[in-house]
Amino acid sequence: MNYDFSEKEFTLFVDINEKMAGLAANGQLDRKDPAHNKENIKQALKQLAQTPYLKLGLQPVDGYQGQLSWMGAAETLAAVSPSAYLAVEASTRLFGRAVNEWGDSNQKSKWLTPLLEGNLIGALAISEETLNIENDPLTAQGERQGESVAINGAKQYVINAPIADWIAVAGTCDDAYALFLIEKEASGLTVEPAMETLGYDGTPISGIRLEDCRIPNEQVIFPPADIDMAEAIRMWENQILLGAGLGLSKAAYETARDHAKSHRSGGKPIIAYQEVGFKLADMLTLFQTSQLLAYRTAWTAETSPKEAGELLLCAKVFCAESAEQVCSEALKILGGNGYITGNSVERAYRCAKYVQIAGTSTEIGRVKIGDAALGYRN
Ligand SMILES: Cc1cc2nc3c(=O)[nH]c(=O)nc-3n(C[C@H](O)[C@H](O)[C@H](O)COP(=O)(O)OP(=O)(O)OC[C@H]3O[C@@H](n4cnc5c(N)ncnc54)[C@H](O)[C@@H]3O)c2cc1C
């Protein structure tokens, strides 16, 4: 096992930090701002397209270690701007990854090329309306009608739906899993108004409806028959959420540490109070353990993907729960400052709740890990 990053990788992390810090200044990538959210995410994608970031984990890039390099870079981006990170990842490593893994060469040049150049925003809709795909089947359905497919269904909670140029909708067609690639202006597609959410304010989210939405056959992707598409997409979501959790923990820990050194109370910096030091120690322990687990998961995904599933679930549960704890403790260290809306720690705390419930939730993760221990799953 080797989770060491090279000079080149560290340089990339610094580059991402520098490129995004200007865009994210004053929290402007992380606030609800329907008039500018799309433009903000486009600019973030354009900046990232000047680095190898968007390609990592999708295509080999000379001198980088695929998923492992991506995890380090993801942590960096998610710490600078949680909202930009989630929007970029839903576009790149959900929509883009689906096209990359299962699309043919025409489909790749139509969607993947502009996406990796930062010229296309994608979304991937899988969660059914009122259904959780961990428990229930996909119900969005496509019916072939000659040269086209008519799709009916409804999805809720689709990241990027209000700003996406293209949405990949997961469903079935001809009794097989299928992804329907739908342009934002397609007739029969309704994108609902953006939802108000607890966190990730700069990541637009909404439901979509498909009512006899017709697309040409070339806009349907069929994953290979031996692939469980829903399970694969869940795995990708969980990988993205590991990066999200690391970034939130890193930002919250570093802000609390710096505040504890500089903020004085009772005539001394608050870090002089042992209880504050203990909190920082516990936070750093959780963050570093999360980091090791996430890096190991990424390294395993590269070196022996068949063994990665159970480890990924353990990492998802641990990183998500740790991120919430680290952010919660950081809020306490910031005292009154932490409770006032608009600082990076209260923002991270709100976002951390999402990391627990999204993808495979902590509860379902534990059930699955337990099932694997009992030999019910491999
Ligand atoms: C802001 C936001 C953005 C999202 N973005 C996307 C997106 O871009 N694309 C997408 O496809 N989806 C997205 N989702 C959906 C998300 O990933 C979850 O799949 C969905 O929220 C879970 O379904 P539910 O809300 O109906 O929860 P429920 O299934 O009703 O779960 C409620 C509670 O019951 C527990 N529970 C449920 N089933 C079990 C079980 N079998 N064992 C143990 N406990 C269980 C859960 O852990 C949870 O605590 C998003 C969700 C949100 C809130």
Short mmCIF file of C-alpha atoms in Angstrom, two decimals, residues 65-351:
data_model
loop_
_atom_site.label_atom_id
_atom_site.label_comp_id
_atom_site.label_asym_id
_atom_site.label_seq_id
_atom_site.Cartn_x
_atom_site.Cartn_y
_atom_site.Cartn_z
CA GLN A 65 -2.51 7.92 -9.71
CA GLY A 66 -6.12 7.96 -10.94
CA GLN A 67 -8.59 7.71 -8.05
CA LEU A 68 -5.92 8.36 -5.43
CA SER A 69 -4.76 11.63 -7.02
CA TRP A 70 -8.40 12.58 -7.46
CA MET A 71 -9.18 11.95 -3.76
CA GLY A 72 -6.38 14.31 -2.69
CA ALA A 73 -7.50 16.93 -5.21
CA ALA A 74 -11.17 16.43 -4.27
CA GLU A 75 -10.37 17.10 -0.60
CA THR A 76 -8.64 20.35 -1.63
CA LEU A 77 -11.53 21.57 -3.78
CA ALA A 78 -14.21 20.52 -1.26
CA ALA A 79 -12.39 22.47 1.48
CA VAL A 80 -12.24 25.67 -0.62
CA SER A 81 -15.85 25.50 -1.84
CA PRO A 82 -18.20 22.67 -0.78
CA SER A 83 -20.90 23.82 -3.23
CA ALA A 84 -18.64 24.12 -6.28
CA TYR A 85 -17.15 20.72 -5.44
CA LEU A 86 -20.54 18.98 -5.36
CA ALA A 87 -21.73 20.62 -8.59
CA VAL A 88 -18.46 19.88 -10.40
CA GLU A 89 -18.47 16.27 -9.22
CA ALA A 90 -22.12 15.61 -10.12
CA SER A 91 -21.29 16.89 -13.60
CA THR A 92 -17.94 15.17 -14.01
CA ARG A 93 -17.87 12.01 -11.96
CA LEU A 94 -21.57 11.09 -12.24
CA PHE A 95 -22.73 12.31 -15.66
CA GLY A 96 -19.22 12.25 -17.20
CA ARG A 97 -18.25 8.96 -15.64
CA ALA A 98 -21.38 7.24 -16.94
CA VAL A 99 -20.60 8.41 -20.49
CA ASN A 100 -16.93 7.53 -20.07
CA GLU A 101 -17.61 4.00 -18.77
CA TRP A 102 -20.61 2.99 -20.84
CA GLY A 103 -20.90 5.34 -23.82
CA ASP A 104 -19.72 4.51 -27.35
CA SER A 105 -17.15 6.63 -29.19
CA ASN A 106 -19.79 8.96 -30.71
CA GLN A 107 -21.41 9.51 -27.34
CA LYS A 108 -18.03 10.21 -25.75
CA SER A 109 -17.11 12.82 -28.34
CA LYS A 110 -20.54 14.44 -28.05
CA TRP A 111 -20.65 14.75 -24.26
CA LEU A 112 -17.36 13.82 -22.62
CA THR A 113 -15.08 16.02 -24.72
CA PRO A 114 -16.92 19.31 -24.00
CA LEU A 115 -17.42 18.27 -20.38
CA LEU A 116 -13.69 17.74 -19.79
CA GLU A 117 -12.98 21.08 -21.48
CA GLY A 118 -15.28 22.78 -18.96
CA ASN A 119 -17.89 23.64 -21.63
CA LEU A 120 -20.78 21.47 -20.47
CA ILE A 121 -22.60 21.07 -17.16
CA GLY A 122 -24.14 17.65 -16.59
CA ALA A 123 -26.46 16.10 -14.00
CA LEU A 124 -27.36 12.51 -13.25
CA ALA A 125 -30.85 11.70 -11.95
CA ILE A 126 -31.27 8.35 -10.30
CA SER A 127 -33.31 8.74 -7.07
CA GLU A 128 -36.95 8.19 -7.95
CA GLU A 129 -39.70 10.45 -6.68
CA THR A 130 -40.39 9.35 -3.08
CA LEU A 131 -38.24 6.26 -3.54
CA ASN A 132 -34.75 5.41 -2.39
CA ILE A 133 -32.93 3.28 -4.96
CA GLU A 134 -31.21 1.36 -2.16
CA ASN A 135 -34.64 -0.13 -1.37
CA ASP A 136 -36.77 0.21 -4.48
CA PRO A 137 -36.44 -0.41 -8.23
CA LEU A 138 -35.90 2.28 -10.86
CA THR A 139 -39.27 3.21 -12.31
CA ALA A 140 -38.41 5.80 -15.00
CA GLN A 141 -39.08 3.98 -18.23
CA GLY A 142 -38.21 4.38 -21.89
CA GLU A 143 -40.26 2.85 -24.67
CA ARG A 144 -38.78 2.43 -28.13
CA GLN A 145 -40.78 3.97 -30.95
CA GLY A 146 -38.80 3.45 -34.17
CA GLU A 147 -35.85 5.86 -34.25
CA SER A 148 -36.69 7.40 -30.89
CA VAL A 149 -37.46 6.52 -27.28
CA ALA A 150 -40.33 8.00 -25.26
CA ILE A 151 -39.53 8.40 -21.58
CA ASN A 152 -41.86 8.77 -18.63
CA GLY A 153 -40.96 9.19 -14.98
CA ALA A 154 -40.16 11.65 -12.22
CA LYS A 155 -37.00 12.15 -10.19
CA GLN A 156 -36.44 14.22 -7.11
CA TYR A 157 -33.29 15.84 -5.69
CA VAL A 158 -31.23 16.12 -8.86
CA ILE A 159 -28.02 18.07 -8.25
CA ASN A 160 -27.39 20.61 -11.06
CA ALA A 161 -30.80 20.03 -12.69
CA PRO A 162 -31.60 23.79 -12.71
CA ILE A 163 -28.28 24.65 -14.40
CA ALA A 164 -27.42 21.53 -16.42
CA ASP A 165 -27.02 21.56 -20.21
CA TRP A 166 -27.68 17.80 -20.25
CA ILE A 167 -29.27 15.43 -17.71
CA ALA A 168 -28.63 11.67 -17.69
CA VAL A 169 -31.75 9.96 -16.37
CA ALA A 170 -31.40 6.42 -15.01
CA GLY A 171 -34.21 4.01 -15.79
CA THR A 172 -35.04 0.95 -17.83
CA CYS A 173 -35.68 0.31 -21.53
CA ASP A 174 -36.35 -3.07 -23.16
CA ASP A 175 -36.17 -4.64 -19.66
CA ALA A 176 -32.56 -3.51 -19.28
CA TYR A 177 -30.93 -0.69 -17.32
CA ALA A 178 -30.55 2.43 -19.46
CA LEU A 179 -29.41 6.03 -19.17
CA PHE A 180 -31.39 8.58 -21.18
CA LEU A 181 -29.39 11.68 -22.10
CA ILE A 182 -31.75 14.61 -22.25
CA GLU A 183 -31.00 18.16 -23.33
CA LYS A 184 -32.33 20.92 -21.11
CA GLU A 185 -34.72 22.24 -23.79
CA ALA A 186 -36.15 18.81 -24.71
CA SER A 187 -39.93 18.81 -24.96
CA GLY A 188 -41.51 16.61 -22.29
CA LEU A 189 -38.79 17.51 -19.75
CA THR A 190 -39.84 19.77 -16.87
CA VAL A 191 -37.17 21.00 -14.51
CA GLU A 192 -38.83 22.08 -11.28
CA PRO A 193 -37.80 25.24 -9.41
CA ALA A 194 -34.61 24.99 -7.35
CA MET A 195 -35.23 23.74 -3.80
CA GLU A 196 -34.30 25.51 -0.59
CA THR A 197 -31.80 23.29 1.26
CA LEU A 198 -30.07 23.20 4.64
CA GLY A 199 -26.58 23.30 3.12
CA TYR A 200 -24.70 23.34 -0.19
CA ASP A 201 -26.40 26.67 -0.93
CA GLY A 202 -24.44 27.27 -4.14
CA THR A 203 -25.32 23.85 -5.64
CA PRO A 204 -28.69 24.16 -7.40
CA ILE A 205 -30.96 21.14 -6.83
CA SER A 206 -34.44 20.35 -8.11
CA GLY A 207 -36.77 17.60 -9.19
CA ILE A 208 -37.49 16.75 -12.84
CA ARG A 209 -40.48 15.26 -14.66
CA LEU A 210 -40.53 13.38 -17.93
CA GLU A 211 -43.82 13.20 -19.73
CA ASP A 212 -43.57 11.43 -23.06
CA CYS A 213 -40.14 13.00 -23.50
CA ARG A 214 -38.77 11.84 -26.87
CA ILE A 215 -35.08 11.46 -27.62
CA PRO A 216 -33.28 9.80 -30.56
CA ASN A 217 -31.96 6.26 -29.98
CA GLU A 218 -28.38 7.62 -30.06
CA GLN A 219 -29.08 9.41 -26.78
CA VAL A 220 -29.62 6.17 -24.86
CA ILE A 221 -26.70 4.44 -23.13
CA PHE A 222 -27.00 0.79 -22.19
CA PRO A 223 -24.45 -0.36 -19.58
CA PRO A 224 -23.10 -3.90 -20.14
CA ALA A 225 -25.61 -6.55 -19.03
CA ASP A 226 -23.38 -7.84 -16.21
CA ILE A 227 -23.22 -4.39 -14.56
CA ASP A 228 -25.68 -3.40 -11.83
CA MET A 229 -26.04 0.22 -12.98
CA ALA A 230 -27.81 1.44 -9.84
CA GLU A 231 -25.16 -0.13 -7.59
CA ALA A 232 -22.32 1.28 -9.70
CA ILE A 233 -23.74 4.82 -9.59
CA ARG A 234 -24.26 4.53 -5.82
CA MET A 235 -20.58 3.59 -5.53
CA TRP A 236 -19.54 6.67 -7.52
CA GLU A 237 -21.77 8.87 -5.33
CA ASN A 238 -20.16 7.41 -2.22
CA GLN A 239 -16.67 8.13 -3.57
CA ILE A 240 -17.68 11.75 -4.24
CA LEU A 241 -19.11 12.00 -0.72
CA LEU A 242 -15.82 10.80 0.79
CA GLY A 243 -14.09 13.76 -0.87
CA ALA A 244 -16.88 16.03 0.38
CA GLY A 245 -16.49 14.79 3.97
CA LEU A 246 -12.70 15.21 3.91
CA GLY A 247 -12.98 18.76 2.58
CA LEU A 248 -15.55 19.77 5.22
CA SER A 249 -13.44 18.26 8.05
CA LYS A 250 -10.28 19.94 6.77
CA ALA A 251 -11.89 23.38 6.44
CA ALA A 252 -13.61 23.16 9.84
CA TYR A 253 -10.54 21.86 11.68
CA GLU A 254 -8.16 24.45 10.22
CA THR A 255 -10.55 27.34 10.87
CA ALA A 256 -11.11 26.23 14.49
CA ARG A 257 -7.37 25.71 15.07
CA ASP A 258 -6.50 29.17 13.76
CA HIS A 259 -9.34 30.76 15.72
CA ALA A 260 -8.23 29.01 18.93
CA LYS A 261 -4.73 30.44 18.52
CA SER A 262 -5.82 33.99 17.76
CA HIS A 263 -9.04 34.55 19.71
CA ARG A 264 -8.53 35.67 23.30
CA SER A 265 -10.98 35.10 26.14
CA GLY A 266 -10.23 35.60 29.87
CA GLY A 267 -6.91 37.25 29.00
CA LYS A 268 -5.42 34.39 26.95
CA PRO A 269 -5.82 32.66 23.61
CA ILE A 270 -8.54 30.04 24.03
CA ILE A 271 -6.15 27.28 22.92
CA ALA A 272 -4.56 27.73 26.37
CA TYR A 273 -7.68 26.09 27.83
CA GLN A 274 -6.96 22.38 27.88
CA GLU A 275 -10.52 21.46 26.94
CA VAL A 276 -10.19 23.43 23.70
CA GLY A 277 -6.89 21.65 22.95
CA PHE A 278 -8.55 18.27 23.59
CA LYS A 279 -11.33 19.16 21.14
CA LEU A 280 -8.77 20.04 18.48
CA ALA A 281 -6.93 16.78 19.19
CA ASP A 282 -10.14 14.75 18.77
CA MET A 283 -11.01 16.64 15.57
CA LEU A 284 -7.57 16.08 14.05
CA THR A 285 -7.67 12.39 14.97
CA LEU A 286 -11.04 11.97 13.22
CA PHE A 287 -9.87 13.96 10.18
CA GLN A 288 -6.61 12.07 9.79
CA THR A 289 -8.30 8.69 10.24
CA SER A 290 -10.93 9.67 7.64
CA GLN A 291 -8.17 10.73 5.29
CA LEU A 292 -6.31 7.42 5.63
CA LEU A 293 -9.49 5.41 5.09
CA ALA A 294 -10.52 7.49 2.06
CA TYR A 295 -7.06 7.29 0.51
CA ARG A 296 -6.95 3.54 1.09
CA THR A 297 -10.38 3.21 -0.55
CA ALA A 298 -9.17 5.20 -3.57
CA TRP A 299 -5.96 3.18 -3.78
CA THR A 300 -7.93 -0.11 -3.57
CA ALA A 301 -10.33 1.11 -6.30
CA GLU A 302 -7.29 1.51 -8.56
CA THR A 303 -5.38 -1.65 -7.61
CA SER A 304 -8.04 -4.28 -6.79
CA PRO A 305 -11.51 -2.86 -7.58
CA LYS A 306 -13.30 -6.13 -6.71
CA GLU A 307 -12.32 -5.67 -3.05
CA ALA A 308 -13.25 -2.00 -2.93
CA GLY A 309 -17.00 -2.26 -2.23
CA GLU A 310 -17.10 -3.12 1.48
CA LEU A 311 -14.16 -0.84 2.27
CA LEU A 312 -15.93 2.02 0.51
CA LEU A 313 -19.03 1.51 2.67
CA CYS A 314 -16.91 1.52 5.86
CA ALA A 315 -15.16 4.68 4.66
CA LYS A 316 -18.45 6.39 3.72
CA VAL A 317 -19.96 5.71 7.16
CA PHE A 318 -16.81 6.82 9.01
CA CYS A 319 -16.00 9.92 6.93
CA ALA A 320 -19.61 11.16 6.96
CA GLU A 321 -20.07 10.72 10.71
CA SER A 322 -16.61 12.19 11.41
CA ALA A 323 -17.24 15.23 9.22
CA GLU A 324 -20.40 16.03 11.17
CA GLN A 325 -18.57 15.61 14.52
CA VAL A 326 -15.56 17.67 13.44
CA CYS A 327 -17.78 20.49 12.16
CA SER A 328 -19.92 20.39 15.31
CA GLU A 329 -16.86 20.65 17.59
CA ALA A 330 -15.40 23.41 15.41
CA LEU A 331 -18.62 25.39 15.87
CA LYS A 332 -18.24 25.15 19.64
CA ILE A 333 -14.64 26.40 19.46
CA LEU A 334 -15.77 29.40 17.41
CA GLY A 335 -18.31 30.24 20.13
CA GLY A 336 -20.68 33.07 19.20
CA ASN A 337 -18.74 33.70 15.99
CA GLY A 338 -19.57 30.18 14.85
CA TYR A 339 -23.30 30.62 15.34
CA ILE A 340 -23.52 33.71 13.15
CA THR A 341 -24.57 32.80 9.61
CA GLY A 342 -22.02 33.14 6.85
CA ASN A 343 -18.82 31.73 8.34
CA SER A 344 -17.15 28.69 6.80
CA VAL A 345 -17.70 26.45 9.85
CA GLU A 346 -21.46 26.90 10.16
CA ARG A 347 -21.62 26.35 6.38
CA ALA A 348 -19.58 23.13 6.68
CA TYR A 349 -21.77 21.92 9.55
CA ARG A 350 -24.92 22.34 7.45
CA CYS A 351 -23.30 20.58 4.49
#
